[in-house]
Amino acid sequence: MDSNDWLHGFRHSSPYINAHRGRTVVLSLGGEALAHGNLIHIIHDITLLSSLGVRLVLAFGARPQIRERLDRAGLPSRIEDGLRVTPEEQMPSVIDAVGQLRAYLESQLSMGLVNSPMHGARIRVTSGNLIAARPVGVLNGVDFGHTGRVRRVDVAGINGLLDAGHIVLLPPLGYSPTGDMFNLSYEDVGSHVAAALEAEKLIIFTGETGVLDTDGHLIRELTVGQARQQLHEAGMAGHAGDLLRAACDACARGVRRSHIISYSHDGALLEELFTRDGSGTMVSDDNYEQIRPARVGDMGGILELIQPLEEQGILVRRSEDRLETELDRFIVVERDGSIVGCAALYAYPADKVGELSCFAVDQQYRRSGRGDDILAMIEKMARGQGLDRLFVLTTQTEHWFRERGFVPSRVDELPGPKYEGYDSQRNSKVFVKALGQ
């Protein structure tokens, strides 16, 4: 590896660092992940994320540890429909396993040795009765005892801890108003908490690199619809199916993205968050919000979105006829049936450069990362067309583009056709960004 590779990577991670600062991310780790040798590196990465201002919730499981204690006590370990049956006499084993894991995680997150990556971190880790639960009850004639499901998440309590800079640790236990305790699925806890907190991301750790197709190859991106089709057609069962269902459920409830990554791959968490391609599988909702190519039926929504900006002089005016002619250059952000963002890519293949144009986000949805998502999609499209640079003409949004890697350029460096049509009275500034392949 070139000695400057780390410097290049560090510099190019800054947009991702800015995008995630102040956002809530829920991490979901099973008992297998907590027993793996790579856990210490995951802990170090969690510490780094916390120091970068990411609001972190860590939901953890304890299945292998519970099974070990039941075996040691000579008690049966019964699984029905993917859920552990938890008779009252087994709860002490469950509490013991979960309690020891919680204490272990707290100790690991408290490390501060001089020669460790956590030196000076001073992380505060807090847990508590933040999950209300209800019993599963009797299903198909089976009494699940003290096995439960999430009933309610203490959103105010968790947000208060996150606002104070704490990492919130959620064990797979829930409590009822009657004072009963229930053994929960950590996948259920992670998915419900991410949705209740309106988290930016739910990140689920698994023993694989992510979701694999029938040939064993990693699937990098899935919509919720595609993921559910994968569950049905591929017949995914067991733990892998549970994880993918949890990712789908979170997105269907409003979480922007869920990610399934490996707990055995060192650096998978940072790679997923701070690189373009990530390390595992990303699941995003295809009904609630999506970025997609524009269609004829989107014209009304695009015009409604850009007209106020045209009146303010931020965007160049476009007639409806021109928009219809150039619609194949546009992408839109559709949220629950409404167009809340758009942009267009005009390519100049001879110069291997593209223009980012008609870039707009509804005022109600600004400052939530949608502009960055649109820019990322336009950059991806430009690279796919063999372009190596992207330019933009702007009169009022200079700093937004500069913060995302665009640098000032001269009008006479524009592609010939664009230079010839440049409106000197508008006096737009030119910014260019190199596109890494």
PDB file of N, CA, C and O in Angstrom, residues 172-223:
ATOM      1  N   PRO A 172     -31.172  -7.425  25.507  1.00  0.00           N
ATOM      2  CA  PRO A 172     -32.382  -8.056  24.974  1.00  0.00           C
ATOM      3  C   PRO A 172     -33.381  -8.393  26.080  1.00  0.00           C
ATOM      4  O   PRO A 172     -33.850  -9.525  26.196  1.00  0.00           O
ATOM      5  N   LEU A 173     -33.686  -7.405  26.888  1.00  0.00           N
ATOM      6  CA  LEU A 173     -34.633  -7.573  27.984  1.00  0.00           C
ATOM      7  C   LEU A 173     -35.620  -6.421  27.956  1.00  0.00           C
ATOM      8  O   LEU A 173     -35.258  -5.280  27.644  1.00  0.00           O
ATOM      9  N   GLY A 174     -36.881  -6.724  28.281  1.00  0.00           N
ATOM     10  CA  GLY A 174     -37.899  -5.692  28.357  1.00  0.00           C
ATOM     11  C   GLY A 174     -38.702  -5.867  29.618  1.00  0.00           C
ATOM     12  O   GLY A 174     -38.709  -6.942  30.239  1.00  0.00           O
ATOM     13  N   TYR A 175     -39.400  -4.814  30.011  1.00  0.00           N
ATOM     14  CA  TYR A 175     -40.112  -4.813  31.285  1.00  0.00           C
ATOM     15  C   TYR A 175     -41.558  -4.400  31.068  1.00  0.00           C
ATOM     16  O   TYR A 175     -41.873  -3.625  30.161  1.00  0.00           O
ATOM     17  N   SER A 176     -42.440  -4.927  31.920  1.00  0.00           N
ATOM     18  CA  SER A 176     -43.865  -4.615  31.798  1.00  0.00           C
ATOM     19  C   SER A 176     -44.319  -3.815  33.010  1.00  0.00           C
ATOM     20  O   SER A 176     -43.646  -3.814  34.042  1.00  0.00           O
ATOM     21  N   PRO A 177     -45.462  -3.120  32.902  1.00  0.00           N
ATOM     22  CA  PRO A 177     -45.985  -2.369  34.054  1.00  0.00           C
ATOM     23  C   PRO A 177     -46.292  -3.256  35.257  1.00  0.00           C
ATOM     24  O   PRO A 177     -46.394  -2.760  36.380  1.00  0.00           O
ATOM     25  N   THR A 178     -46.426  -4.557  35.021  1.00  0.00           N
ATOM     26  CA  THR A 178     -46.688  -5.480  36.131  1.00  0.00           C
ATOM     27  C   THR A 178     -45.415  -5.892  36.849  1.00  0.00           C
ATOM     28  O   THR A 178     -45.467  -6.641  37.824  1.00  0.00           O
ATOM     29  N   GLY A 179     -44.260  -5.392  36.375  1.00  0.00           N
ATOM     30  CA  GLY A 179     -43.001  -5.749  37.013  1.00  0.00           C
ATOM     31  C   GLY A 179     -42.367  -7.001  36.458  1.00  0.00           C
ATOM     32  O   GLY A 179     -41.341  -7.458  36.973  1.00  0.00           O
ATOM     33  N   ASP A 180     -42.936  -7.585  35.411  1.00  0.00           N
ATOM     34  CA  ASP A 180     -42.360  -8.791  34.808  1.00  0.00           C
ATOM     35  C   ASP A 180     -41.232  -8.417  33.852  1.00  0.00           C
ATOM     36  O   ASP A 180     -41.198  -7.324  33.271  1.00  0.00           O
ATOM     37  N   MET A 181     -40.312  -9.363  33.671  1.00  0.00           N
ATOM     38  CA  MET A 181     -39.199  -9.183  32.756  1.00  0.00           C
ATOM     39  C   MET A 181     -39.332 -10.194  31.632  1.00  0.00           C
ATOM     40  O   MET A 181     -39.721 -11.342  31.851  1.00  0.00           O
ATOM     41  N   PHE A 182     -38.978  -9.757  30.399  1.00  0.00           N
ATOM     42  CA  PHE A 182     -39.126 -10.633  29.241  1.00  0.00           C
ATOM     43  C   PHE A 182     -37.837 -10.724  28.441  1.00  0.00           C
ATOM     44  O   PHE A 182     -37.087  -9.751  28.309  1.00  0.00           O
ATOM     45  N   ASN A 183     -37.611 -11.915  27.927  1.00  0.00           N
ATOM     46  CA  ASN A 183     -36.471 -12.198  27.050  1.00  0.00           C
ATOM     47  C   ASN A 183     -36.867 -11.798  25.631  1.00  0.00           C
ATOM     48  O   ASN A 183     -37.827 -12.324  25.075  1.00  0.00           O
ATOM     49  N   LEU A 184     -36.128 -10.845  25.035  1.00  0.00           N
ATOM     50  CA  LEU A 184     -36.483 -10.300  23.730  1.00  0.00           C
ATOM     51  C   LEU A 184     -35.494 -10.713  22.650  1.00  0.00           C
ATOM     52  O   LEU A 184     -34.341 -11.059  22.933  1.00  0.00           O
ATOM     53  N   SER A 185     -35.950 -10.644  21.434  1.00  0.00           N
ATOM     54  CA  SER A 185     -35.070 -10.804  20.278  1.00  0.00           C
ATOM     55  C   SER A 185     -34.320  -9.499  20.066  1.00  0.00           C
ATOM     56  O   SER A 185     -34.933  -8.435  19.950  1.00  0.00           O
ATOM     57  N   TYR A 186     -32.982  -9.562  20.004  1.00  0.00           N
ATOM     58  CA  TYR A 186     -32.224  -8.322  19.824  1.00  0.00           C
ATOM     59  C   TYR A 186     -32.492  -7.695  18.462  1.00  0.00           C
ATOM     60  O   TYR A 186     -32.406  -6.469  18.303  1.00  0.00           O
ATOM     61  N   GLU A 187     -32.836  -8.532  17.455  1.00  0.00           N
ATOM     62  CA  GLU A 187     -33.195  -7.973  16.145  1.00  0.00           C
ATOM     63  C   GLU A 187     -34.460  -7.120  16.271  1.00  0.00           C
ATOM     64  O   GLU A 187     -34.562  -6.046  15.660  1.00  0.00           O
ATOM     65  N   ASP A 188     -35.413  -7.606  17.060  1.00  0.00           N
ATOM     66  CA  ASP A 188     -36.662  -6.883  17.285  1.00  0.00           C
ATOM     67  C   ASP A 188     -36.391  -5.570  18.009  1.00  0.00           C
ATOM     68  O   ASP A 188     -36.949  -4.528  17.662  1.00  0.00           O
ATOM     69  N   VAL A 189     -35.522  -5.612  19.012  1.00  0.00           N
ATOM     70  CA  VAL A 189     -35.171  -4.400  19.763  1.00  0.00           C
ATOM     71  C   VAL A 189     -34.520  -3.375  18.841  1.00  0.00           C
ATOM     72  O   VAL A 189     -34.915  -2.207  18.798  1.00  0.00           O
ATOM     73  N   GLY A 190     -33.508  -3.802  18.078  1.00  0.00           N
ATOM     74  CA  GLY A 190     -32.800  -2.876  17.193  1.00  0.00           C
ATOM     75  C   GLY A 190     -33.714  -2.235  16.174  1.00  0.00           C
ATOM     76  O   GLY A 190     -33.667  -1.019  15.944  1.00  0.00           O
ATOM     77  N   SER A 191     -34.570  -3.036  15.535  1.00  0.00           N
ATOM     78  CA  SER A 191     -35.464  -2.531  14.499  1.00  0.00           C
ATOM     79  C   SER A 191     -36.481  -1.544  15.075  1.00  0.00           C
ATOM     80  O   SER A 191     -36.712  -0.470  14.509  1.00  0.00           O
ATOM     81  N   HIS A 192     -37.094  -1.892  16.205  1.00  0.00           N
ATOM     82  CA  HIS A 192     -38.098  -1.015  16.811  1.00  0.00           C
ATOM     83  C   HIS A 192     -37.476   0.287  17.305  1.00  0.00           C
ATOM     84  O   HIS A 192     -38.062   1.366  17.139  1.00  0.00           O
ATOM     85  N   VAL A 193     -36.304   0.192  17.920  1.00  0.00           N
ATOM     86  CA  VAL A 193     -35.664   1.396  18.461  1.00  0.00           C
ATOM     87  C   VAL A 193     -35.245   2.326  17.332  1.00  0.00           C
ATOM     88  O   VAL A 193     -35.435   3.550  17.416  1.00  0.00           O
ATOM     89  N   ALA A 194     -34.671   1.776  16.265  1.00  0.00           N
ATOM     90  CA  ALA A 194     -34.265   2.606  15.123  1.00  0.00           C
ATOM     91  C   ALA A 194     -35.458   3.351  14.549  1.00  0.00           C
ATOM     92  O   ALA A 194     -35.363   4.545  14.225  1.00  0.00           O
ATOM     93  N   ALA A 195     -36.586   2.666  14.420  1.00  0.00           N
ATOM     94  CA  ALA A 195     -37.787   3.310  13.881  1.00  0.00           C
ATOM     95  C   ALA A 195     -38.337   4.356  14.844  1.00  0.00           C
ATOM     96  O   ALA A 195     -38.699   5.463  14.432  1.00  0.00           O
ATOM     97  N   ALA A 196     -38.397   4.023  16.125  1.00  0.00           N
ATOM     98  CA  ALA A 196     -38.957   4.949  17.108  1.00  0.00           C
ATOM     99  C   ALA A 196     -38.123   6.222  17.219  1.00  0.00           C
ATOM    100  O   ALA A 196     -38.666   7.316  17.402  1.00  0.00           O
ATOM    101  N   LEU A 197     -36.799   6.094  17.081  1.00  0.00           N
ATOM    102  CA  LEU A 197     -35.910   7.252  17.182  1.00  0.00           C
ATOM    103  C   LEU A 197     -35.779   7.995  15.862  1.00  0.00           C
ATOM    104  O   LEU A 197     -35.103   9.023  15.800  1.00  0.00           O
ATOM    105  N   GLU A 198     -36.418   7.456  14.808  1.00  0.00           N
ATOM    106  CA  GLU A 198     -36.254   8.005  13.455  1.00  0.00           C
ATOM    107  C   GLU A 198     -34.774   8.095  13.112  1.00  0.00           C
ATOM    108  O   GLU A 198     -34.264   9.119  12.647  1.00  0.00           O
ATOM    109  N   ALA A 199     -34.090   6.990  13.374  1.00  0.00           N
ATOM    110  CA  ALA A 199     -32.638   6.932  13.191  1.00  0.00           C
ATOM    111  C   ALA A 199     -32.257   7.080  11.729  1.00  0.00           C
ATOM    112  O   ALA A 199     -33.009   6.712  10.827  1.00  0.00           O
ATOM    113  N   GLU A 200     -31.074   7.616  11.507  1.00  0.00           N
ATOM    114  CA  GLU A 200     -30.540   7.725  10.160  1.00  0.00           C
ATOM    115  C   GLU A 200     -30.245   6.342   9.601  1.00  0.00           C
ATOM    116  O   GLU A 200     -30.508   6.056   8.439  1.00  0.00           O
ATOM    117  N   LYS A 201     -29.713   5.455  10.462  1.00  0.00           N
ATOM    118  CA  LYS A 201     -29.327   4.126  10.002  1.00  0.00           C
ATOM    119  C   LYS A 201     -29.527   3.088  11.095  1.00  0.00           C
ATOM    120  O   LYS A 201     -29.376   3.386  12.285  1.00  0.00           O
ATOM    121  N   LEU A 202     -29.829   1.871  10.659  1.00  0.00           N
ATOM    122  CA  LEU A 202     -29.752   0.684  11.497  1.00  0.00           C
ATOM    123  C   LEU A 202     -28.655  -0.182  10.897  1.00  0.00           C
ATOM    124  O   LEU A 202     -28.714  -0.519   9.711  1.00  0.00           O
ATOM    125  N   ILE A 203     -27.643  -0.522  11.684  1.00  0.00           N
ATOM    126  CA  ILE A 203     -26.536  -1.347  11.197  1.00  0.00           C
ATOM    127  C   ILE A 203     -26.556  -2.668  11.944  1.00  0.00           C
ATOM    128  O   ILE A 203     -26.448  -2.707  13.175  1.00  0.00           O
ATOM    129  N   ILE A 204     -26.721  -3.746  11.191  1.00  0.00           N
ATOM    130  CA  ILE A 204     -26.858  -5.088  11.753  1.00  0.00           C
ATOM    131  C   ILE A 204     -25.610  -5.896  11.417  1.00  0.00           C
ATOM    132  O   ILE A 204     -25.209  -5.988  10.255  1.00  0.00           O
ATOM    133  N   PHE A 205     -25.007  -6.501  12.437  1.00  0.00           N
ATOM    134  CA  PHE A 205     -23.806  -7.302  12.225  1.00  0.00           C
ATOM    135  C   PHE A 205     -24.179  -8.779  12.049  1.00  0.00           C
ATOM    136  O   PHE A 205     -25.022  -9.301  12.777  1.00  0.00           O
ATOM    137  N   THR A 206     -23.525  -9.426  11.093  1.00  0.00           N
ATOM    138  CA  THR A 206     -23.783 -10.833  10.811  1.00  0.00           C
ATOM    139  C   THR A 206     -22.467 -11.562  10.547  1.00  0.00           C
ATOM    140  O   THR A 206     -21.420 -10.920  10.375  1.00  0.00           O
ATOM    141  N   GLY A 207     -22.520 -12.890  10.499  1.00  0.00           N
ATOM    142  CA  GLY A 207     -21.309 -13.672  10.255  1.00  0.00           C
ATOM    143  C   GLY A 207     -20.864 -13.651   8.812  1.00  0.00           C
ATOM    144  O   GLY A 207     -19.711 -13.987   8.496  1.00  0.00           O
ATOM    145  N   GLU A 208     -21.754 -13.256   7.890  1.00  0.00           N
ATOM    146  CA  GLU A 208     -21.411 -13.156   6.467  1.00  0.00           C
ATOM    147  C   GLU A 208     -20.968 -11.734   6.140  1.00  0.00           C
ATOM    148  O   GLU A 208     -21.032 -10.847   6.980  1.00  0.00           O
ATOM    149  N   THR A 209     -20.544 -11.528   4.895  1.00  0.00           N
ATOM    150  CA  THR A 209     -20.162 -10.176   4.477  1.00  0.00           C
ATOM    151  C   THR A 209     -21.384  -9.275   4.315  1.00  0.00           C
ATOM    152  O   THR A 209     -21.259  -8.056   4.266  1.00  0.00           O
ATOM    153  N   GLY A 210     -22.552  -9.863   4.229  1.00  0.00           N
ATOM    154  CA  GLY A 210     -23.806  -9.137   4.045  1.00  0.00           C
ATOM    155  C   GLY A 210     -24.851 -10.123   3.567  1.00  0.00           C
ATOM    156  O   GLY A 210     -24.815 -11.304   3.940  1.00  0.00           O
ATOM    157  N   VAL A 211     -25.765  -9.691   2.725  1.00  0.00           N
ATOM    158  CA  VAL A 211     -26.755 -10.586   2.121  1.00  0.00           C
ATOM    159  C   VAL A 211     -26.135 -11.186   0.859  1.00  0.00           C
ATOM    160  O   VAL A 211     -25.631 -10.453   0.003  1.00  0.00           O
ATOM    161  N   LEU A 212     -26.188 -12.510   0.741  1.00  0.00           N
ATOM    162  CA  LEU A 212     -25.582 -13.197  -0.390  1.00  0.00           C
ATOM    163  C   LEU A 212     -26.661 -13.734  -1.324  1.00  0.00           C
ATOM    164  O   LEU A 212     -27.742 -14.133  -0.883  1.00  0.00           O
ATOM    165  N   ASP A 213     -26.349 -13.745  -2.631  1.00  0.00           N
ATOM    166  CA  ASP A 213     -27.285 -14.340  -3.575  1.00  0.00           C
ATOM    167  C   ASP A 213     -27.107 -15.847  -3.592  1.00  0.00           C
ATOM    168  O   ASP A 213     -26.307 -16.401  -2.818  1.00  0.00           O
ATOM    169  N   THR A 214     -27.839 -16.535  -4.449  1.00  0.00           N
ATOM    170  CA  THR A 214     -27.806 -18.000  -4.463  1.00  0.00           C
ATOM    171  C   THR A 214     -26.451 -18.549  -4.877  1.00  0.00           C
ATOM    172  O   THR A 214     -26.138 -19.708  -4.599  1.00  0.00           O
ATOM    173  N   ASP A 215     -25.630 -17.714  -5.531  1.00  0.00           N
ATOM    174  CA  ASP A 215     -24.278 -18.142  -5.915  1.00  0.00           C
ATOM    175  C   ASP A 215     -23.233 -17.767  -4.881  1.00  0.00           C
ATOM    176  O   ASP A 215     -22.035 -17.973  -5.097  1.00  0.00           O
ATOM    177  N   GLY A 216     -23.684 -17.188  -3.764  1.00  0.00           N
ATOM    178  CA  GLY A 216     -22.751 -16.817  -2.709  1.00  0.00           C
ATOM    179  C   GLY A 216     -22.086 -15.477  -2.900  1.00  0.00           C
ATOM    180  O   GLY A 216     -21.126 -15.150  -2.188  1.00  0.00           O
ATOM    181  N   HIS A 217     -22.570 -14.668  -3.853  1.00  0.00           N
ATOM    182  CA  HIS A 217     -21.986 -13.353  -4.093  1.00  0.00           C
ATOM    183  C   HIS A 217     -22.722 -12.282  -3.279  1.00  0.00           C
ATOM    184  O   HIS A 217     -23.941 -12.352  -3.090  1.00  0.00           O
ATOM    185  N   LEU A 218     -21.974 -11.287  -2.827  1.00  0.00           N
ATOM    186  CA  LEU A 218     -22.551 -10.212  -2.022  1.00  0.00           C
ATOM    187  C   LEU A 218     -23.498  -9.349  -2.852  1.00  0.00           C
ATOM    188  O   LEU A 218     -23.157  -8.918  -3.947  1.00  0.00           O
ATOM    189  N   ILE A 219     -24.686  -9.099  -2.303  1.00  0.00           N
ATOM    190  CA  ILE A 219     -25.630  -8.151  -2.897  1.00  0.00           C
ATOM    191  C   ILE A 219     -25.427  -6.828  -2.181  1.00  0.00           C
ATOM    192  O   ILE A 219     -25.660  -6.723  -0.975  1.00  0.00           O
ATOM    193  N   ARG A 220     -25.009  -5.792  -2.899  1.00  0.00           N
ATOM    194  CA  ARG A 220     -24.632  -4.539  -2.244  1.00  0.00           C
ATOM    195  C   ARG A 220     -25.829  -3.651  -1.903  1.00  0.00           C
ATOM    196  O   ARG A 220     -25.803  -2.948  -0.891  1.00  0.00           O
ATOM    197  N   GLU A 221     -26.862  -3.652  -2.726  1.00  0.00           N
ATOM    198  CA  GLU A 221     -28.007  -2.780  -2.476  1.00  0.00           C
ATOM    199  C   GLU A 221     -29.309  -3.518  -2.748  1.00  0.00           C
ATOM    200  O   GLU A 221     -29.407  -4.267  -3.722  1.00  0.00           O
ATOM    201  N   LEU A 222     -30.286  -3.295  -1.883  1.00  0.00           N
ATOM    202  CA  LEU A 222     -31.622  -3.850  -2.058  1.00  0.00           C
ATOM    203  C   LEU A 222     -32.649  -2.817  -1.610  1.00  0.00           C
ATOM    204  O   LEU A 222     -32.444  -2.128  -0.609  1.00  0.00           O
ATOM    205  N   THR A 223     -33.739  -2.691  -2.347  1.00  0.00           N
ATOM    206  CA  THR A 223     -34.882  -1.968  -1.809  1.00  0.00           C
ATOM    207  C   THR A 223     -35.643  -2.925  -0.902  1.00  0.00           C
ATOM    208  O   THR A 223     -35.398  -4.142  -0.907  1.00  0.00           O
TER     209      THR A 223
END
